[in-house]
Amino acid sequence: MAEVPVDFGEDLTTRVAKPIGGIRPRPRRAHVLELIKGAGAPRHLELKAERIVLGRAENVDIVVDSEEVSRQHARFSRIDDEYQLEDLESRNGVYLNGLKVHLAVLREGDEVQFGDLVFLYREGN
């Protein structure tokens, strides 16, 4: 198959389409961690920030009370409308649906375990 040259002309600037009237952008959904097992259960935590660190230290975003959780155990990072979970080289690791993970994207209904604490992940409506 022969290649056909394409002439883009001299105007190679980016053009942005105007928004269509009557269409509203979809609002971001509220993401939630529900502590279902361990010290402090039940507990309901909304994930709102772009980056959230969970651990025992007083300077983290989500402070938990468990000797099995590292001072800075895990980080949640928002990418578009999803959260990614990352183990911050914790002593006891991060488990997603029973499997040890270092980095994973969370999905509705995932069970996340940090030491002896078990959370249920909810994406909201």
CSV table of C-alpha atoms in Angstrom, one decimal, residues 9 13 29 38 58 75 86 111-112:
chain,number,residue,atom,x,y,z
A,9,GLY,CA,-0.8,23.8,5.6
A,13,THR,CA,-2.0,25.8,15.9
A,29,ARG,CA,-17.6,11.2,42.5
A,38,GLY,CA,-9.8,-3.4,63.3
A,58,GLU,CA,0.5,12.4,63.5
A,75,ARG,CA,-0.5,6.7,49.8
A,86,GLU,CA,0.8,2.6,46.7
A,111,GLU,CA,-11.0,-4.8,50.2
A,112,VAL,CA,-7.8,-3.1,51.3
